Short mmCIF file of C-alpha atoms and ligand atoms in Angstrom, two decimals:
data_model
loop_
_atom_site.label_atom_id
_atom_site.label_comp_id
_atom_site.label_asym_id
_atom_site.label_seq_id
_atom_site.Cartn_x
_atom_site.Cartn_y
_atom_site.Cartn_z
CA MET A 215 61.37 -67.27 -34.87
CA ASN A 216 58.13 -68.84 -35.88
CA ARG A 217 55.93 -65.95 -35.05
CA PHE A 218 56.11 -64.87 -38.75
CA ILE A 219 54.32 -66.66 -41.14
CA LEU A 220 56.70 -68.73 -43.12
CA ASP A 221 55.64 -69.37 -46.65
CA SER A 222 56.04 -73.02 -47.79
CA ASP A 223 56.00 -72.41 -51.57
CA THR A 224 59.02 -72.50 -53.70
CA ILE A 225 60.54 -69.01 -54.78
CA ALA A 226 62.51 -68.47 -57.70
CA ALA A 227 64.52 -65.53 -59.10
CA ILE A 228 67.37 -64.26 -61.32
CA ALA A 229 70.04 -64.06 -58.65
CA THR A 230 72.84 -62.44 -60.81
CA ALA A 231 72.92 -58.81 -61.96
CA PRO A 232 71.00 -57.73 -65.04
CA GLY A 233 73.02 -57.51 -68.30
CA GLU A 234 75.67 -59.61 -70.09
CA GLY A 235 77.98 -61.89 -68.00
CA ALA A 236 79.72 -64.97 -68.45
CA ILE A 237 77.12 -66.82 -66.31
CA GLY A 238 73.83 -65.96 -64.96
CA ILE A 239 71.91 -67.89 -62.09
CA VAL A 240 68.40 -68.46 -61.71
CA ARG A 241 67.74 -69.80 -58.09
CA LEU A 242 65.14 -71.82 -56.46
CA SER A 243 64.33 -72.29 -52.73
CA GLY A 244 61.62 -74.31 -51.32
CA PRO A 245 60.36 -77.82 -50.84
CA GLN A 246 59.47 -78.05 -54.48
CA ALA A 247 62.87 -76.79 -55.75
CA VAL A 248 64.27 -80.04 -56.97
CA GLU A 249 60.90 -81.18 -58.38
CA ILE A 250 60.55 -78.09 -60.39
CA ALA A 251 64.22 -78.48 -61.74
CA ARG A 252 63.47 -82.15 -62.68
CA ARG A 253 60.70 -81.17 -65.03
CA LEU A 254 63.08 -78.83 -66.88
CA PHE A 255 66.29 -80.37 -66.64
CA ARG A 256 67.73 -83.01 -68.94
CA PRO A 257 70.90 -84.35 -67.55
CA GLY A 258 73.87 -84.74 -69.67
CA LYS A 259 74.61 -88.49 -68.87
CA GLU A 260 72.15 -90.00 -66.58
CA MET A 261 68.78 -91.10 -67.52
CA ALA A 262 66.82 -90.71 -64.51
CA TRP A 263 67.96 -87.71 -62.40
CA SER A 264 68.17 -88.24 -58.78
CA PRO A 265 70.48 -85.54 -57.60
CA GLN A 266 72.60 -85.74 -54.33
CA SER A 267 73.10 -82.52 -52.05
CA HIS A 268 75.89 -80.36 -52.86
CA ARG A 269 76.61 -81.78 -56.34
CA LEU A 270 76.85 -79.94 -59.64
CA TYR A 271 74.97 -81.43 -62.56
CA TYR A 272 75.75 -80.89 -66.35
CA GLY A 273 72.79 -80.65 -68.88
CA HIS A 274 70.24 -78.82 -70.63
CA ILE A 275 67.08 -76.94 -69.78
CA VAL A 276 64.41 -78.12 -71.91
CA ASP A 277 61.01 -76.48 -72.61
CA PRO A 278 58.57 -79.46 -71.52
CA ALA A 279 56.01 -78.26 -73.98
CA ASP A 280 57.72 -78.77 -77.00
CA GLY A 281 61.25 -80.35 -76.22
CA ARG A 282 63.03 -77.15 -77.39
CA VAL A 283 66.56 -76.84 -75.92
CA VAL A 284 66.77 -73.42 -73.91
CA ASP A 285 70.11 -73.46 -72.81
CA GLU A 286 73.01 -75.54 -71.89
CA VAL A 287 73.53 -75.39 -67.77
CA LEU A 288 75.18 -76.57 -64.73
CA VAL A 289 72.79 -77.09 -61.96
CA ALA A 290 73.81 -77.06 -58.33
CA VAL A 291 71.62 -78.80 -56.06
CA MET A 292 71.67 -78.06 -52.30
CA LEU A 293 69.27 -80.12 -50.01
CA ALA A 294 68.05 -78.69 -46.71
CA PRO A 295 69.17 -77.70 -44.06
CA ARG A 296 72.65 -77.10 -45.06
CA THR A 297 71.73 -74.06 -47.64
CA TYR A 298 71.42 -70.53 -47.60
CA THR A 299 67.92 -70.54 -46.82
CA ARG A 300 67.93 -73.78 -44.79
CA GLU A 301 65.39 -75.04 -47.58
CA ASP A 302 65.97 -77.05 -50.69
CA VAL A 303 68.06 -74.70 -53.18
CA VAL A 304 68.72 -75.22 -56.60
CA GLU A 305 70.86 -73.02 -58.58
CA ILE A 306 70.73 -73.13 -62.50
CA ASN A 307 73.91 -71.72 -64.15
CA CYS A 308 72.94 -70.63 -67.36
CA HIS A 309 74.85 -68.44 -70.07
CA GLY A 310 74.81 -64.96 -68.63
CA GLY A 311 72.50 -63.11 -70.96
CA ILE A 312 69.01 -61.46 -70.30
CA THR A 313 67.23 -63.87 -72.75
CA PRO A 314 68.28 -67.38 -71.65
CA LEU A 315 67.79 -66.22 -67.98
CA ARG A 316 64.33 -64.96 -68.71
CA GLN A 317 63.26 -68.00 -70.51
CA VAL A 318 64.74 -70.26 -67.88
CA LEU A 319 63.12 -68.27 -65.01
CA GLN A 320 59.62 -68.27 -66.99
CA LEU A 321 59.67 -72.12 -67.30
CA VAL A 322 60.59 -72.16 -63.69
CA LEU A 323 57.48 -70.20 -62.89
CA ALA A 324 55.33 -72.01 -65.15
CA ALA A 325 56.62 -75.30 -63.52
CA GLY A 326 55.15 -74.12 -60.19
CA ALA A 327 57.71 -71.75 -58.59
CA ARG A 328 56.59 -68.19 -57.45
CA LEU A 329 58.69 -65.07 -58.32
CA ALA A 330 60.69 -64.11 -55.32
CA GLY A 331 60.29 -60.70 -53.63
CA PRO A 332 63.14 -58.36 -52.83
CA GLY A 333 65.42 -60.02 -50.23
CA GLU A 334 63.12 -63.18 -49.90
CA PHE A 335 65.96 -65.73 -49.89
CA THR A 336 67.58 -63.99 -47.22
CA LYS A 337 64.50 -63.31 -45.47
CA ARG A 338 63.85 -67.28 -45.33
CA ALA A 339 67.35 -67.62 -43.96
CA PHE A 340 66.21 -65.39 -41.15
CA LEU A 341 62.84 -66.73 -40.75
CA ASN A 342 64.42 -70.22 -40.62
CA GLY A 343 66.76 -69.11 -37.99
CA ARG A 344 69.69 -69.52 -39.92
CA ILE A 345 71.05 -65.93 -39.34
CA ASP A 346 69.63 -63.24 -37.09
CA LEU A 347 68.39 -59.88 -38.19
CA ALA A 348 71.69 -58.08 -37.82
CA GLN A 349 73.41 -60.81 -39.92
CA ALA A 350 70.87 -60.26 -42.52
CA GLU A 351 71.41 -56.57 -42.76
CA ALA A 352 75.13 -57.42 -43.03
CA VAL A 353 74.48 -59.23 -46.39
CA ILE A 354 73.42 -55.88 -47.76
CA ASP A 355 76.36 -54.42 -46.28
CA ILE A 356 78.71 -56.83 -48.00
CA ILE A 357 76.94 -56.41 -51.34
CA ARG A 358 77.28 -52.57 -51.14
CA ALA A 359 80.69 -52.25 -49.48
CA ARG A 360 82.75 -49.61 -51.14
CA THR A 361 86.03 -50.35 -49.72
CA GLY A 362 88.07 -53.38 -48.46
CA ALA A 363 87.62 -52.12 -44.83
CA ALA A 364 84.01 -51.82 -45.31
CA LEU A 365 83.75 -55.40 -46.56
CA ARG A 366 85.84 -56.66 -43.68
CA LEU A 367 83.34 -55.07 -41.22
CA ALA A 368 80.30 -56.41 -42.99
CA VAL A 369 81.64 -59.93 -43.15
CA GLN A 370 82.48 -59.78 -39.45
CA GLN A 371 78.75 -58.70 -38.89
CA LEU A 372 77.61 -61.56 -40.89
CA GLY A 373 79.75 -63.80 -38.67
CA GLY A 374 77.89 -62.60 -35.79
CA GLY A 375 80.05 -59.82 -34.40
CA LEU A 376 77.48 -57.45 -33.21
CA SER A 377 74.93 -60.22 -32.50
CA ARG A 378 77.24 -61.80 -29.96
CA ARG A 379 77.69 -58.46 -28.08
CA ILE A 380 74.06 -57.89 -28.04
CA GLU A 381 73.20 -61.39 -26.78
CA GLY A 382 75.95 -60.97 -24.03
CA MET A 383 74.21 -57.76 -22.85
CA GLN A 384 70.79 -59.58 -23.15
CA GLN A 385 72.30 -62.40 -20.96
CA ASN A 386 73.41 -60.01 -18.21
CA LEU A 387 69.95 -58.09 -18.53
CA LEU A 388 68.04 -61.44 -17.75
CA GLY A 389 70.41 -62.01 -14.61
CA LEU A 390 69.46 -58.49 -13.28
CA LEU A 391 65.68 -59.12 -14.23
CA ALA A 392 65.73 -62.59 -12.48
CA ALA A 393 67.15 -60.96 -9.21
CA VAL A 394 64.37 -58.33 -9.31
CA GLU A 395 61.55 -60.71 -10.08
CA ALA A 396 62.55 -63.11 -7.35
CA VAL A 397 62.16 -60.52 -4.69
CA ILE A 398 58.69 -59.19 -6.49
CA ASP A 399 57.44 -62.84 -6.20
CA PHE A 400 58.71 -63.43 -2.75
CA PRO A 401 58.34 -60.17 -1.16
CA GLU A 402 59.21 -61.43 2.26
CA ASP A 403 62.99 -61.78 1.30
CA ASP A 404 63.13 -57.86 0.75
CA LEU A 405 66.27 -56.87 -1.17
CA PRO A 406 68.75 -55.14 1.19
CA ALA A 407 69.84 -51.70 0.12
CA LEU A 408 73.28 -53.19 -0.68
CA GLU A 409 71.82 -55.51 -3.26
CA LEU A 410 69.91 -52.54 -4.83
CA ASP A 411 72.90 -50.46 -5.00
CA HIS A 412 74.69 -53.55 -6.70
CA LEU A 413 71.82 -53.65 -9.14
CA ALA A 414 71.95 -50.08 -9.90
CA ARG A 415 75.78 -50.20 -10.79
CA GLN A 416 75.25 -53.30 -12.92
CA ALA A 417 72.64 -51.30 -14.83
CA GLU A 418 75.02 -48.37 -15.21
CA GLU A 419 77.66 -50.83 -16.49
CA LEU A 420 75.50 -52.37 -19.00
CA ALA A 421 74.41 -48.83 -20.17
CA GLY A 422 78.06 -47.87 -20.43
CA GLU A 423 78.63 -51.02 -22.83
CA ILE A 424 75.55 -49.92 -24.98
CA ASP A 425 76.90 -46.30 -25.01
CA GLN A 426 80.03 -47.64 -26.56
CA LEU A 427 78.27 -49.26 -29.40
CA ILE A 428 76.28 -46.10 -29.93
CA ARG A 429 79.45 -44.22 -30.35
CA SER A 430 80.55 -46.57 -33.05
CA ALA A 431 77.53 -45.93 -35.12
CA PHE A 432 79.23 -43.00 -36.88
CA ALA A 433 82.15 -45.22 -37.98
CA GLY A 434 79.41 -47.79 -38.88
CA ARG A 435 77.62 -45.11 -41.01
CA VAL A 436 80.88 -43.89 -42.59
CA TYR A 437 81.87 -47.35 -43.81
CA ARG A 438 78.27 -48.16 -45.16
CA GLU A 439 77.52 -44.68 -46.80
CA GLY A 440 80.69 -42.84 -46.97
CA LEU A 441 81.84 -39.93 -44.98
CA ARG A 442 79.90 -37.12 -46.41
CA THR A 443 82.63 -34.73 -47.36
CA VAL A 444 82.63 -31.16 -48.57
CA LEU A 445 85.48 -29.57 -50.28
CA ALA A 446 85.15 -25.83 -49.46
CA GLY A 447 86.98 -22.65 -50.34
CA ARG A 448 86.92 -19.71 -52.62
CA PRO A 449 87.16 -20.17 -56.40
CA ASN A 450 90.62 -21.09 -57.52
CA VAL A 451 92.06 -22.10 -54.36
CA GLY A 452 92.45 -25.56 -55.66
CA LYS A 453 89.42 -27.75 -54.72
CA SER A 454 89.21 -29.35 -58.08
CA SER A 455 92.80 -29.77 -58.08
CA LEU A 456 92.74 -31.64 -54.63
CA LEU A 457 89.74 -33.73 -55.94
CA ASN A 458 91.78 -34.80 -58.81
CA ALA A 459 95.01 -35.41 -56.94
CA LEU A 460 92.83 -37.64 -54.50
CA LEU A 461 91.15 -39.42 -57.14
CA LYS A 462 93.95 -39.64 -59.50
CA GLU A 463 91.98 -38.98 -62.46
CA SER A 464 90.47 -35.83 -63.85
CA ARG A 465 86.73 -36.05 -63.30
CA ALA A 466 86.14 -32.67 -62.22
CA ILE A 467 86.99 -29.89 -64.55
CA VAL A 468 90.15 -27.95 -63.69
CA THR A 469 90.43 -24.32 -64.89
CA ASP A 470 91.86 -20.99 -64.44
CA ILE A 471 88.63 -19.20 -64.80
CA PRO A 472 87.09 -18.60 -61.37
CA GLY A 473 83.58 -20.25 -60.67
CA THR A 474 83.80 -23.03 -63.20
CA THR A 475 82.96 -25.94 -60.98
CA ARG A 476 79.36 -25.14 -61.03
CA ASP A 477 77.61 -28.23 -60.11
CA ILE A 478 78.03 -30.37 -56.98
CA ILE A 479 79.80 -33.46 -58.25
CA GLU A 480 79.39 -36.65 -56.41
CA GLU A 481 82.54 -38.76 -56.07
CA TYR A 482 83.74 -41.66 -53.74
CA ILE A 483 87.22 -42.02 -52.82
CA ASN A 484 88.97 -44.56 -50.67
CA ILE A 485 90.98 -43.11 -48.11
CA GLU A 486 92.78 -45.94 -46.22
CA GLY A 487 89.65 -47.88 -46.46
CA VAL A 488 87.34 -44.99 -45.43
CA PRO A 489 85.03 -44.32 -48.17
CA LEU A 490 84.59 -40.54 -48.62
CA ARG A 491 81.48 -39.32 -50.50
CA LEU A 492 82.79 -36.17 -51.81
CA LEU A 493 80.86 -33.14 -52.71
CA ASP A 494 82.75 -30.84 -54.96
CA THR A 495 81.43 -27.31 -54.52
CA ALA A 496 80.97 -24.19 -56.45
CA GLY A 497 83.10 -22.05 -54.12
CA LEU A 498 81.90 -19.57 -51.75
CA ARG A 499 82.38 -16.31 -53.45
CA GLU A 500 79.41 -13.89 -53.43
CA THR A 501 78.01 -13.92 -56.94
CA ALA A 502 75.28 -12.36 -59.16
CA ASP A 503 75.61 -15.18 -61.77
CA PRO A 504 72.18 -17.03 -61.09
CA VAL A 505 73.86 -20.50 -61.96
CA GLU A 506 76.57 -20.05 -59.79
CA LYS A 507 74.27 -18.67 -57.09
CA ILE A 508 72.45 -22.14 -56.95
CA GLY A 509 75.80 -23.72 -56.58
CA VAL A 510 76.64 -21.64 -53.64
CA GLU A 511 73.26 -22.10 -51.95
CA ARG A 512 73.85 -25.74 -52.52
CA THR A 513 77.20 -25.66 -51.07
CA LYS A 514 75.91 -24.12 -47.87
CA GLU A 515 73.40 -26.77 -47.56
CA ALA A 516 75.97 -29.37 -48.18
CA LEU A 517 78.14 -27.74 -45.54
CA GLU A 518 75.40 -28.37 -42.87
CA GLN A 519 75.00 -32.10 -43.68
CA ALA A 520 78.72 -32.85 -43.94
CA ASP A 521 80.37 -35.15 -41.69
CA LEU A 522 83.76 -33.54 -42.83
CA VAL A 523 84.63 -30.25 -44.29
CA LEU A 524 88.01 -29.80 -45.99
CA LEU A 525 88.20 -26.04 -46.13
CA LEU A 526 91.00 -24.98 -48.69
CA VAL A 527 92.62 -21.70 -48.00
CA GLU A 528 95.76 -20.38 -49.95
CA ALA A 529 99.20 -20.24 -48.42
CA GLY A 530 100.68 -16.76 -48.08
CA ARG A 531 97.26 -14.96 -48.54
CA ALA A 532 95.31 -13.11 -46.03
CA LEU A 533 92.13 -14.53 -45.59
CA GLU A 534 89.04 -12.85 -47.38
CA PRO A 535 86.15 -11.88 -45.15
CA ALA A 536 83.85 -14.68 -46.46
CA GLU A 537 86.56 -17.23 -45.45
CA LYS A 538 86.98 -15.77 -41.99
CA GLU A 539 83.14 -15.88 -41.59
CA LEU A 540 82.93 -19.35 -42.84
CA LEU A 541 85.86 -20.49 -40.44
CA ALA A 542 84.07 -19.06 -37.61
CA GLU A 543 80.83 -20.96 -38.43
CA LEU A 544 82.50 -24.34 -38.95
CA ASP A 545 82.83 -27.16 -36.30
CA PRO A 546 86.58 -27.76 -35.47
CA GLN A 547 85.66 -31.39 -34.79
CA ARG A 548 84.67 -31.97 -38.30
CA THR A 549 86.46 -29.51 -40.19
CA ILE A 550 90.28 -29.73 -41.53
CA LEU A 551 91.94 -26.46 -42.53
CA VAL A 552 93.78 -27.23 -45.62
CA VAL A 553 96.36 -24.76 -46.74
CA ASN A 554 96.96 -25.12 -50.23
CA LYS A 555 99.52 -23.99 -52.68
CA VAL A 556 102.53 -24.25 -50.19
CA ASP A 557 104.65 -24.52 -53.09
CA LEU A 558 104.10 -20.97 -54.24
CA VAL A 559 104.96 -19.50 -50.70
CA GLU A 560 108.25 -21.40 -50.78
CA GLU A 561 109.19 -20.04 -54.32
CA ALA A 562 108.41 -16.67 -53.31
CA ASP A 563 110.50 -16.92 -50.25
CA GLY A 564 113.23 -18.79 -52.09
CA GLN A 565 112.99 -21.72 -50.01
CA ALA A 566 111.53 -24.24 -52.34
CA ALA A 567 113.17 -27.05 -50.30
CA VAL A 568 111.78 -26.29 -47.12
CA PHE A 569 108.30 -27.89 -47.52
CA SER A 570 108.26 -31.48 -46.48
CA GLY A 571 104.94 -33.18 -46.49
CA GLY A 572 102.35 -30.96 -44.81
CA ARG A 573 103.75 -30.82 -41.28
CA ARG A 574 103.18 -27.57 -39.42
CA GLU A 575 106.30 -27.61 -37.40
CA GLU A 576 108.57 -28.26 -40.27
CA ALA A 577 106.91 -25.60 -42.51
CA ALA A 578 106.58 -23.05 -39.94
CA GLY A 579 110.16 -23.15 -38.59
CA ARG A 580 111.43 -21.85 -41.87
CA ALA A 581 108.87 -20.80 -44.40
CA PRO A 582 107.02 -17.73 -43.25
CA LEU A 583 103.51 -19.03 -44.31
CA ARG A 584 101.79 -15.93 -43.31
CA LEU A 585 98.61 -17.45 -42.99
CA VAL A 586 100.00 -19.60 -40.29
CA ALA A 587 100.50 -16.88 -38.14
CA ASP A 588 97.28 -15.01 -39.26
CA THR A 589 94.73 -17.90 -38.86
CA ALA A 590 95.98 -21.38 -38.39
CA ASP A 591 97.47 -20.77 -35.01
CA GLN A 592 94.06 -19.70 -33.64
CA TRP A 593 92.23 -22.56 -35.41
CA PRO A 594 91.52 -25.05 -32.85
CA GLY A 595 90.75 -27.99 -35.38
CA ARG A 596 93.36 -29.95 -37.48
CA VAL A 597 95.54 -28.01 -40.01
CA VAL A 598 97.27 -29.70 -42.92
CA TYR A 599 99.59 -28.13 -45.41
CA ILE A 600 99.49 -29.29 -49.13
CA SER A 601 100.30 -28.64 -52.55
CA ALA A 602 97.39 -30.30 -54.74
CA LEU A 603 99.31 -29.39 -57.68
CA HIS A 604 102.45 -31.21 -56.89
CA GLU A 605 100.64 -33.82 -54.80
CA GLN A 606 102.52 -32.91 -51.52
CA GLY A 607 101.00 -33.38 -48.08
CA LEU A 608 98.38 -35.75 -49.39
CA GLU A 609 99.40 -38.51 -46.84
CA GLU A 610 99.05 -36.27 -43.95
CA LEU A 611 95.60 -35.07 -45.15
CA LYS A 612 94.51 -38.69 -45.41
CA LYS A 613 95.85 -39.42 -42.08
CA ALA A 614 94.04 -36.47 -40.50
CA ILE A 615 90.74 -37.72 -42.09
CA VAL A 616 91.04 -41.43 -40.91
CA GLU A 617 91.81 -39.86 -37.33
CA LEU A 618 88.83 -37.74 -37.65
CA VAL A 619 86.61 -40.81 -38.35
CA HIS A 620 87.95 -42.73 -35.48
CA ALA A 621 88.14 -40.08 -32.84
CA GLY A 622 85.78 -40.96 -29.92
CA GLU A 623 85.04 -44.27 -31.24
CA LEU A 624 85.66 -46.85 -28.61
CA ALA A 625 85.04 -50.03 -30.47
CA ALA A 626 86.70 -52.87 -28.92
CA PRO A 627 89.78 -54.02 -30.87
CA GLY A 628 89.44 -56.96 -33.37
CA GLU A 629 85.75 -56.80 -32.82
CA ALA A 630 84.54 -53.69 -34.79
CA VAL A 631 80.71 -53.67 -35.40
CA LEU A 632 78.70 -51.88 -37.98
CA VAL A 633 75.98 -50.22 -36.11
CA ASN A 634 73.39 -48.97 -38.40
CA LEU A 635 70.52 -46.24 -37.78
CA ARG A 636 67.98 -48.94 -36.81
CA HIS A 637 70.52 -50.52 -34.32
CA GLU A 638 71.42 -47.20 -33.03
CA GLU A 639 67.78 -46.29 -32.26
CA ALA A 640 67.24 -49.51 -30.50
CA LEU A 641 70.39 -49.01 -28.60
CA LYS A 642 69.37 -45.50 -27.41
CA ARG A 643 66.26 -47.01 -26.26
CA ALA A 644 67.88 -49.71 -24.26
CA TYR A 645 70.20 -47.03 -22.77
CA GLN A 646 67.41 -44.83 -21.43
CA HIS A 647 65.64 -47.77 -19.71
CA LEU A 648 68.87 -49.01 -18.08
CA MET A 649 69.75 -45.54 -16.85
CA GLU A 650 66.36 -45.35 -15.38
CA VAL A 651 67.25 -48.25 -12.94
CA PRO A 652 69.98 -46.28 -10.81
CA ALA A 653 67.88 -43.11 -10.76
CA ALA A 654 64.99 -45.32 -9.78
CA VAL A 655 66.83 -47.15 -7.05
CA SER A 656 68.08 -43.66 -5.43
CA ARG A 657 64.34 -42.62 -5.51
CA GLY A 658 63.15 -45.76 -3.95
CA VAL A 659 60.90 -46.55 -6.72
CA PRO A 660 58.92 -49.99 -6.46
CA LEU A 661 60.75 -53.07 -7.86
CA GLU A 662 57.98 -53.65 -10.19
CA LEU A 663 58.78 -50.37 -12.12
CA LEU A 664 62.47 -51.44 -12.27
CA SER A 665 61.51 -54.71 -13.69
CA ILE A 666 59.64 -52.95 -16.49
CA ASP A 667 62.51 -50.79 -17.46
CA LEU A 668 64.78 -54.03 -17.44
CA ARG A 669 62.30 -55.75 -19.72
CA GLN A 670 62.08 -53.05 -22.01
CA ALA A 671 65.99 -52.64 -22.30
CA TRP A 672 65.88 -56.34 -23.11
CA GLU A 673 63.27 -56.05 -25.63
CA ALA A 674 65.00 -52.94 -27.43
CA LEU A 675 68.25 -55.15 -27.64
CA GLY A 676 66.09 -57.82 -29.08
CA GLU A 677 65.10 -55.75 -32.02
CA ILE A 678 68.64 -55.50 -33.38
CA THR A 679 68.99 -59.43 -33.65
CA GLY A 680 65.44 -59.99 -34.41
CA THR A 681 64.32 -61.91 -31.38
CA ALA A 682 61.74 -59.24 -30.47
CA VAL A 683 60.96 -57.17 -33.61
CA ALA A 684 57.80 -56.19 -35.31
CA GLY A 685 56.70 -57.78 -38.55
CA ASP A 686 56.57 -54.50 -40.63
CA ILE A 687 60.23 -53.77 -39.53
CA VAL A 688 61.34 -57.00 -40.72
CA GLU A 689 59.45 -56.39 -44.13
CA ARG A 690 61.07 -52.93 -44.29
CA ILE A 691 64.57 -54.29 -43.91
CA PHE A 692 64.09 -56.90 -46.60
CA SER A 693 62.46 -54.80 -49.17
CA ASP A 694 65.80 -52.79 -49.22
CA PHE A 695 67.56 -56.06 -50.85
CA CYS A 696 67.51 -56.80 -54.44
CA ILE A 697 65.50 -59.61 -55.91
CA GLY A 698 67.24 -62.92 -55.95
CA LYS A 699 69.23 -62.33 -52.78
P1 LIG B 228 89.02 -24.49 -57.57
O1 LIG B 228 88.20 -23.38 -58.22
O2 LIG B 228 88.99 -24.22 -56.09
O3 LIG B 228 88.43 -25.80 -58.22
O4 LIG B 228 90.61 -24.47 -58.11
P2 LIG B 228 91.28 -25.36 -59.30
O5 LIG B 228 91.44 -26.54 -58.76
O6 LIG B 228 90.40 -25.02 -60.45
O7 LIG B 228 92.65 -24.53 -59.25
C1 LIG B 228 92.77 -23.30 -59.47
C2 LIG B 228 94.24 -22.93 -60.09
O8 LIG B 228 95.13 -23.11 -59.03
C3 LIG B 228 94.58 -23.91 -61.32
O9 LIG B 228 95.42 -23.25 -62.16
C4 LIG B 228 95.48 -25.01 -60.52
O10 LIG B 228 96.42 -25.62 -61.36
C5 LIG B 228 96.29 -24.18 -59.41
N1 LIG B 228 96.57 -24.92 -58.24
C6 LIG B 228 95.87 -25.91 -57.79
N2 LIG B 228 96.60 -26.08 -56.44
C7 LIG B 228 97.81 -25.69 -56.64
C8 LIG B 228 98.97 -25.79 -55.78
O11 LIG B 228 99.14 -26.62 -54.90
N3 LIG B 228 100.16 -25.03 -56.09
C9 LIG B 228 99.95 -24.15 -57.37
N4 LIG B 228 101.06 -23.66 -57.53
N5 LIG B 228 98.95 -24.12 -57.96
C10 LIG B 228 97.95 -24.68 -57.69
#
């Protein structure tokens, strides 16, 4: 861990969000934290302040230059090593306003602290070995979690969920490496073919385990950033109505005039813990109106980047050529065909009671949803029947969305992990190196080369937890944090 230069100065920052709040915290970490606080803090009772660890002290922050009282505060003192950074930490709980916090911070800096950079407290926790890199990244995921499920995953990650898996795999790798290197060092005990086969199989098994983690990266990104979702469909099919039904509040404009949802509006909604980043669209109609044209082009771009497309079509209506074209282009794995306005078909057929919550069998048995026969039967992906207006079938739609997120994801139950892009890249490299082993064994490649691949796989895994990672990557990770964290 100590390959990095560890600053020994004392850092300080406002740790709470800017703006007005009940309290605001100025946080200090480093060997001088208590000494700096002592210069500014006038305790309520005691004359001489000799704070104990993990205690809270009432008093005032006083400007030492003129004795002016700056704020009434509670000071928390936490002495190393049982602290967030493993250094001495002092947190000054001020009144939560910009001015008291800034003034207290200025005094702290004047008394010898240095303003902390983004994520520097957490970086110290990493450099001092309290948490590894994957755990440090989980801190950001906790702060940015958009749903309860995302939070639960991030907290598990902070607890070391992913790190334990990685370390276990690294241990196994070391075992393989030791076996290979023993033979390299003592070539007279040449490895029998049987042992080599065993080695190849173990490498393959390990690669399989890594592959499983790579597969969970999609779910990890979804929980972290939201499932990029596009509501597509021609004007008036009910996109805004569906968005509103899902949001349960009217943020997008709902109107009878076709093409009025011109801009792509971004909204987050929580579908059973899966955060959906919704891009509402301007519809798919060919248009001469330049404003709408931009909207349509942006929609096409959004469709290409989408994780999920909810393609809305209208029940009981034949598909327009543009809709057919689109359907042919969309990937059934990430598209749900949403047949909206089923209430209209039922009314027209005089069977208003037939529709019961979006299930095809029930609807198709009795209500002649023409579209079902026309299109949905040929659509290999998921189909859901809804009425956005009457909020019917939404539960089925939500279920289909959640299923789509988890399809193909094989995370071990109870040990869900948040694999991010950085982890995914490292895992892929480790996978490739490991898969070289069985290939090399069958080609009769020298053992020295096998050991290089095993070593590189081990290092790629180490990048995830930070046992083997370049300093600039560490800097980049922490620069993503806010100041004070
Ligand atoms: P968009 O252009 O695709 O966003 O469509 P809107 O959401 O603006 O809906 C167009 C019209 O269809 C509005 O008058 C809605 O009230 C109506 N509408 C939407 N969903 C349904 C539905 O499920 N049933 C019925 N009967 N009307 C609907």
